[in-house]
Short mmCIF file of C-alpha atoms in Angstrom, two decimals:
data_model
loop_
_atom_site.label_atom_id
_atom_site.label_comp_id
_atom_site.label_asym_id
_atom_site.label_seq_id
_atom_site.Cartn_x
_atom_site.Cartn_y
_atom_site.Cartn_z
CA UNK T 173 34.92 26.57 64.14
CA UNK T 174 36.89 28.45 61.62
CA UNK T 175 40.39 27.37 63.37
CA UNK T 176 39.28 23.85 62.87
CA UNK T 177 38.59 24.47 59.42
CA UNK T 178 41.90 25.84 58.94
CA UNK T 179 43.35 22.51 61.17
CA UNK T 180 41.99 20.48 58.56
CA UNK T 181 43.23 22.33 55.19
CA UNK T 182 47.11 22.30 56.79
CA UNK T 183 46.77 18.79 58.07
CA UNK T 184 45.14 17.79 54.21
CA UNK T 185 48.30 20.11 52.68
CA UNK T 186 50.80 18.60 55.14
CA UNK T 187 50.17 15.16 54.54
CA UNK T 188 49.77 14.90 50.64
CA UNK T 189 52.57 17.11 50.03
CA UNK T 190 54.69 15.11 52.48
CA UNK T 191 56.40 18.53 53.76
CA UNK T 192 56.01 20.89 56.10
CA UNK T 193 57.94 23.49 53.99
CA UNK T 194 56.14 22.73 50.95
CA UNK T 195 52.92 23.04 52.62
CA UNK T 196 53.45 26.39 54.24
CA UNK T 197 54.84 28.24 50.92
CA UNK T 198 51.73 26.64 49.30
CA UNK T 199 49.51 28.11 52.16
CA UNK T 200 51.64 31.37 52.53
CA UNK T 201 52.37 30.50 56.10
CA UNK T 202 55.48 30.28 57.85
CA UNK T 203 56.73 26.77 58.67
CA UNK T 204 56.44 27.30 62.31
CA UNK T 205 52.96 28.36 62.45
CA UNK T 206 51.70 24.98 59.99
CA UNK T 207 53.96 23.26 62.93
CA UNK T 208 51.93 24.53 65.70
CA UNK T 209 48.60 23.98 63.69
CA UNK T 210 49.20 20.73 63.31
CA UNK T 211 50.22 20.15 66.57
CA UNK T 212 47.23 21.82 68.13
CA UNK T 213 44.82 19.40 65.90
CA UNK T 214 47.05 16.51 67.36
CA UNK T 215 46.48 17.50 70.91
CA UNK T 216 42.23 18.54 70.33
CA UNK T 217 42.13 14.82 69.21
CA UNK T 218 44.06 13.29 71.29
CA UNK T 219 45.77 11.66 69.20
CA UNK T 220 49.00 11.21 66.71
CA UNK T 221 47.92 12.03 63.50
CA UNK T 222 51.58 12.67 61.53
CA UNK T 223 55.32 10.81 62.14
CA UNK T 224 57.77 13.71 61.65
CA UNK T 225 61.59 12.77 61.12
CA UNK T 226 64.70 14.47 59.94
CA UNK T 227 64.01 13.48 56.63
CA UNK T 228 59.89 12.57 55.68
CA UNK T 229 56.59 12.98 56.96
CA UNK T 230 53.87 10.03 57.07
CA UNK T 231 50.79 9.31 58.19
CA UNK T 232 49.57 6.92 60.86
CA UNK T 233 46.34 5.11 61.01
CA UNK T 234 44.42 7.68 62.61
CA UNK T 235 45.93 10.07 60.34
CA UNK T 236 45.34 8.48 57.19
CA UNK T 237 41.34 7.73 58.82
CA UNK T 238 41.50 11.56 59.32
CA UNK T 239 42.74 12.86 56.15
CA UNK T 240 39.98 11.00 54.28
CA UNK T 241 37.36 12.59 56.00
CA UNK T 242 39.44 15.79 55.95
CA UNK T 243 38.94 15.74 52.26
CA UNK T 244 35.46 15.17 51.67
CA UNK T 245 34.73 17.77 54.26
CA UNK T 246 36.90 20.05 52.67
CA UNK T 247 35.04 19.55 49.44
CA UNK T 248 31.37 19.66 50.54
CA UNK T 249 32.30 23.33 52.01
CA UNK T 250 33.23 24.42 48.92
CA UNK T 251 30.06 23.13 47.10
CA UNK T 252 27.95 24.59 49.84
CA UNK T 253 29.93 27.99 49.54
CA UNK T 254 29.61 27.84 45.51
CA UNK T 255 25.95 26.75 45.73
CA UNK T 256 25.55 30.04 47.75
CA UNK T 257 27.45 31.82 45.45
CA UNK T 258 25.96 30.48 41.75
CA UNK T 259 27.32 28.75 39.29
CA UNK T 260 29.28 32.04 37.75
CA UNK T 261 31.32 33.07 40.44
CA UNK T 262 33.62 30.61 40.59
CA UNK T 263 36.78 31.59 42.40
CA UNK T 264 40.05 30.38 43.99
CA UNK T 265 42.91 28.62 42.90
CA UNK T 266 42.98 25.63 40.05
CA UNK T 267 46.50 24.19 39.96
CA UNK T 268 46.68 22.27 36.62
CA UNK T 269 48.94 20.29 35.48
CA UNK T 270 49.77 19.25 31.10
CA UNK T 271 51.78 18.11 28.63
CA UNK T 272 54.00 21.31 27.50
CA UNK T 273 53.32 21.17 23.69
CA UNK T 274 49.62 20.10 23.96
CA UNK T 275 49.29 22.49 26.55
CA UNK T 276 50.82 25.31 24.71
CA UNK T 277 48.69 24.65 21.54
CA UNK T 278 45.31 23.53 22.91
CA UNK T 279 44.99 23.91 26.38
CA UNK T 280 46.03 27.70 27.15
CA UNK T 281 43.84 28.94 24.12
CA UNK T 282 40.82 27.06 24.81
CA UNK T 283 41.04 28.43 28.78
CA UNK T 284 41.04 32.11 27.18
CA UNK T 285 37.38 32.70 27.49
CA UNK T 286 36.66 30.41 30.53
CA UNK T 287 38.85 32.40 32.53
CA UNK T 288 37.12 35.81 30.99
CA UNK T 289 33.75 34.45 32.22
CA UNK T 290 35.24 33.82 36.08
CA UNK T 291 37.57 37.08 36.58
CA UNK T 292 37.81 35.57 40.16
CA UNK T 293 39.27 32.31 39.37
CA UNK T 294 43.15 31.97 38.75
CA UNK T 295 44.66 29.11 36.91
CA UNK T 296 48.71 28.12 38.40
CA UNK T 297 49.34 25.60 35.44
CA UNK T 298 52.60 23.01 35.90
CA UNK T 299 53.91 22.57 32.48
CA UNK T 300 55.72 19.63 31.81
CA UNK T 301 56.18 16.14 30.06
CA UNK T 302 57.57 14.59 33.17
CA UNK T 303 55.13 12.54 35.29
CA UNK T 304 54.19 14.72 38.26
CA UNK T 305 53.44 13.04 41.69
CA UNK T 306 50.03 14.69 41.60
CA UNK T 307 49.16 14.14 45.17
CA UNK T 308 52.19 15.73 46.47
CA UNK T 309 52.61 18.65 44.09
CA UNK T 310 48.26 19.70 45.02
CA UNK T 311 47.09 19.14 41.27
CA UNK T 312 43.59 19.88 41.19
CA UNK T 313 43.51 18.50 37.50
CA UNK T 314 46.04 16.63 35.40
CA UNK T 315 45.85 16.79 31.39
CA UNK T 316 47.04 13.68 29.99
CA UNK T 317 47.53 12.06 26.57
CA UNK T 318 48.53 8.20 25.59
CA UNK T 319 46.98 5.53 23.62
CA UNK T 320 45.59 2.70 26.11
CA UNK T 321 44.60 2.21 29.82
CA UNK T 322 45.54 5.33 32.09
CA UNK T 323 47.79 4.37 34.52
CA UNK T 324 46.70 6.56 37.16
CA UNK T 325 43.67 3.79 38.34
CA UNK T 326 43.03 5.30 41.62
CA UNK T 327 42.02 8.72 40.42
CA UNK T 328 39.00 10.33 38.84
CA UNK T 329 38.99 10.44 35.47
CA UNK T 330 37.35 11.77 32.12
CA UNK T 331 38.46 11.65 28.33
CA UNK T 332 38.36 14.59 27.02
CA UNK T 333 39.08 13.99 23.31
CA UNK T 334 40.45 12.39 20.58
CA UNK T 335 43.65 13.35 18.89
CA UNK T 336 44.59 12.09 15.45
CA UNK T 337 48.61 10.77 15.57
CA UNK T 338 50.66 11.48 12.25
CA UNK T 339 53.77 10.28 11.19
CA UNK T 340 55.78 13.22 9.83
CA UNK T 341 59.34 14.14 8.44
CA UNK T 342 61.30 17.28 7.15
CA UNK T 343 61.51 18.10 3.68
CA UNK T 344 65.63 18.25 4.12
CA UNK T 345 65.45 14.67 5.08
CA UNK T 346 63.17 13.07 2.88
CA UNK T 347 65.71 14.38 -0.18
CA UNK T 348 68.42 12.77 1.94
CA UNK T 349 66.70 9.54 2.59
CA UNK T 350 63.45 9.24 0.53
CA UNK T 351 59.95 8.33 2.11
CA UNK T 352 59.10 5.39 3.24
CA UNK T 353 56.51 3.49 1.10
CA UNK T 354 54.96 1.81 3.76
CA UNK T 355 55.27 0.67 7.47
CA UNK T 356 57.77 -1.91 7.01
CA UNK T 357 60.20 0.82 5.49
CA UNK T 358 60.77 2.36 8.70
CA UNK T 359 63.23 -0.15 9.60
CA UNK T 360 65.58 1.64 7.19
CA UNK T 361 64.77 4.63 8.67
CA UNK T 362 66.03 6.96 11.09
CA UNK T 363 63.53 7.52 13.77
CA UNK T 364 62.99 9.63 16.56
CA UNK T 365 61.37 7.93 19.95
CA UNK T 366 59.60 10.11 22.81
CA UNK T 367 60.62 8.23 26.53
CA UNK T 368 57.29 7.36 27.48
CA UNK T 369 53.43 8.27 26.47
CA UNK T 370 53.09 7.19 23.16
CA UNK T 371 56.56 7.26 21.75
CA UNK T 372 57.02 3.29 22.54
CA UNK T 373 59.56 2.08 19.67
CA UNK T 374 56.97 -0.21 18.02
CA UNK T 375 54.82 1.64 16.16
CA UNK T 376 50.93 0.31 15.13
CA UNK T 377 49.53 0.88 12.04
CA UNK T 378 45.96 -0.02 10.70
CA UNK T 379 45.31 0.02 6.95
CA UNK T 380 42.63 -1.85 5.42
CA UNK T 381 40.96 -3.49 8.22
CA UNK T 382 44.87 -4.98 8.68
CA UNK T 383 46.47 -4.19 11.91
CA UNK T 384 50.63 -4.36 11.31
CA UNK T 385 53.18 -3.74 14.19
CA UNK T 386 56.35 -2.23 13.28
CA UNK T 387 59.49 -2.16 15.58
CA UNK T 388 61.22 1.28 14.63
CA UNK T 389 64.78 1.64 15.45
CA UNK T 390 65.36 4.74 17.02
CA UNK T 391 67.84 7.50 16.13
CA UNK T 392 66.99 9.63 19.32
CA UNK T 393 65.61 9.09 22.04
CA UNK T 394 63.97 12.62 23.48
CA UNK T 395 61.65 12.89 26.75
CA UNK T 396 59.90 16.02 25.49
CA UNK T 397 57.31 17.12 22.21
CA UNK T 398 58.64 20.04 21.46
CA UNK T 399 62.34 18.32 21.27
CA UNK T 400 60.65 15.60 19.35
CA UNK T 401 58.88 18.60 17.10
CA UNK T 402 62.24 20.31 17.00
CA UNK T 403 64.54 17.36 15.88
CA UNK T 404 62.02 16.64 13.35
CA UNK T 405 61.81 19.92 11.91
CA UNK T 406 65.80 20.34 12.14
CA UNK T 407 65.39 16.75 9.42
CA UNK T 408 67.38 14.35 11.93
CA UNK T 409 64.75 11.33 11.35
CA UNK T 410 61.07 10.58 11.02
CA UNK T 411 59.11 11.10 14.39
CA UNK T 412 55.22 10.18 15.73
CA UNK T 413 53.56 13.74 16.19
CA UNK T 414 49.51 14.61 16.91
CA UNK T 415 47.72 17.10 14.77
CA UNK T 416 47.62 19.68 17.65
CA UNK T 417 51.17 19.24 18.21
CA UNK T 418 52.58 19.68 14.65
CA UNK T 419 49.73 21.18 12.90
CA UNK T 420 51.67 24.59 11.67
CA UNK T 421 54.91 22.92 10.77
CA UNK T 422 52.30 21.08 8.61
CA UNK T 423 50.62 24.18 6.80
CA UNK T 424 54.29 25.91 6.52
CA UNK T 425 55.90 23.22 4.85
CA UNK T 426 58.14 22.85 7.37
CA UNK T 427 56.95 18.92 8.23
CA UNK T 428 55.32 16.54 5.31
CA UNK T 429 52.99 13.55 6.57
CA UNK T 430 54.15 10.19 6.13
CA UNK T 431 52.30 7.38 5.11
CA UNK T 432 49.34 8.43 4.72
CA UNK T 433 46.93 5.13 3.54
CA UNK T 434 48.13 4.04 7.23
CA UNK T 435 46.69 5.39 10.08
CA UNK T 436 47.77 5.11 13.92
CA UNK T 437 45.57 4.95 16.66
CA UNK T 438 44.42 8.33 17.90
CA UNK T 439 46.16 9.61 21.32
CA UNK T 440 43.44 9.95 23.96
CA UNK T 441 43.66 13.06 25.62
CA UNK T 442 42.13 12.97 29.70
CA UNK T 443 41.48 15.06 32.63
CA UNK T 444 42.66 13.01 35.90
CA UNK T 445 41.31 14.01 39.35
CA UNK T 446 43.78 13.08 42.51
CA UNK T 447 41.01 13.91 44.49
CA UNK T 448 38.04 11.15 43.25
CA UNK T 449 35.70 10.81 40.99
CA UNK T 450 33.59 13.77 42.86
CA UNK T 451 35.91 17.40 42.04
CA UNK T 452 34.76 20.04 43.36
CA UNK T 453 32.36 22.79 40.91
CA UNK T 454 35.08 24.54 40.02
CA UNK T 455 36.84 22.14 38.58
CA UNK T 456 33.98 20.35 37.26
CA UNK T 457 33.37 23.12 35.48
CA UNK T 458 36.74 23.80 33.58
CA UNK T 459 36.93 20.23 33.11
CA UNK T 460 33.50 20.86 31.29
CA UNK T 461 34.91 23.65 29.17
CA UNK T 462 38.15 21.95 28.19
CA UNK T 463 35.65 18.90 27.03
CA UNK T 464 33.92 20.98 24.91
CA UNK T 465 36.57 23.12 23.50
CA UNK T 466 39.35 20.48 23.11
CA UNK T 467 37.07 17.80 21.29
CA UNK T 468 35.58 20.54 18.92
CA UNK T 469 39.13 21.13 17.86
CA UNK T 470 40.28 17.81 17.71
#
């Protein structure tokens, strides 16, 4: 029985990474022996599971019938092994995957004692503001933050906090350019745009009940916080930033908040589950911690 178990955790690897490669340096396995466990599933059921060519791997009916099975079976194991276990001896592997600036700031400190309470459990974290395929790169648990619907729909999903948005400048560019007095001044402004999230080039403001929309015209256009924070900081325009995110350019001096009187909507920050709506404990449970910790500091 434990083969078949092992069958259906290369077949599950296999097929969401899309690789065979990729699935045996995941597994630690060579290539040929995830080849010859797959193929030994395939033959047991009788049945083509996997379409293999030169350059891409799919699934075919049965196999896409199987691997959804596969995957709650996979998951009710490990709640009946952690059910045996308790709830505080979590172990394995949680690949998790965040925003590099948020996740430098807020994530990473607020795992500090989590991990300390489950010396058994190891965290692989993907850093990075890129969108990651989470199915093929085996995220247990994406972090994610942006103001409005998620886009991932088919996934599990829980906010996780609230995170106010400022709009900040350097000190060596407000005696270059002056502050704007209110939203409308931006247009005279040079800005700085983050590619995606919530770096969109029109920029909404609410002050006194009064919702106002302001098309900013960007000066740069950067696909990363901390070159947002750094271009900022460096006084080469006025830029969107979170609390979390430019909170100790803040106390330093080193950033000055903008219009003040006017305030953005708040970036939502999630936890996104590739798996479903039904993780498994161990997840549950960091995804309980992070809720906790992260809105507390928020």
């Amino acid at each position: 029985m434990s083969d078949r178990w092992q069958e259906m955790a290369v077949f599950v690897r296999v097929a969401e990474s899309g690789s065979l490669s990729r699935a045996a340096r995941e597994l630690k396995l060579s290539q040929p022996s995830v080849s010859r466990i797959i193929g030994t599933l395939e033959a047991r059921l009788g049945t083509t599971l996997l379409l293999r060519t030169t350059r891409s791997i799919s699934l075919t009916e049965a196999g896409a019938l199987y691997l959804e099975r596969a995957r709650y079976l996979l998951a009710e194991m490990e709640e009946a092994e952690q059910a045996a276990r308790g709830a505080d001896s979590l172990h394995g592997v949680i690949r998790l995957a965040m925003p590099v600036l948020y996740g430098t700031r807020a994530v990473i400190p607020a795992l500090a004692t989590f991990l300390a309470r489950h010396p058994d459990l190891r965290v692989e974290m993907i850093m990075s503001d890129a969108r990651q395929n989470l199915i093929t790169d085996g995220v247990d648990i994406a972090i994610r933050l942006g103001v409005g619907p998620l886009d991932d729909s088919t996934f599990g999903a829980r906010k996780l906090a609230l995170v106010e948005r400022l709009v900040v400048a350097a000190p060596a560019y407000l005696s270059a350019h002056g502050a704007p007095a209110n939203p409308a001044e931006l247009a005279r402004h040079h800005c700085i745009v983050q590619h995606g999230l919530f770096g969109r080039e029109s920029w909404r403001f609410t002050h006194n009940q009064t919702v106002t929309s302001v098309n900013v015209p960007p000066k740069l256009w950067i696909n990363s916080a901390p070159g947002i924070l750094a271009a900022a900081v460096a006084g080469m325009g006025i830029a969107l930033a979170t609390r979390v995110m430019a909170g100790e350019e803040l106390r330093t001096g080193l950033l000055t908040q903008l219009l003040e009187p006017y305030r953005l909507d708040p970036a939502e920050v999630y936890a996104i589950f590739p798996a479903g709506p039904r993780p498994s404990a161990k997840v549950r449970a960091i995804v309980d911690h992070l809720g906790a910790t992260l809105d507390a500091k928020s």
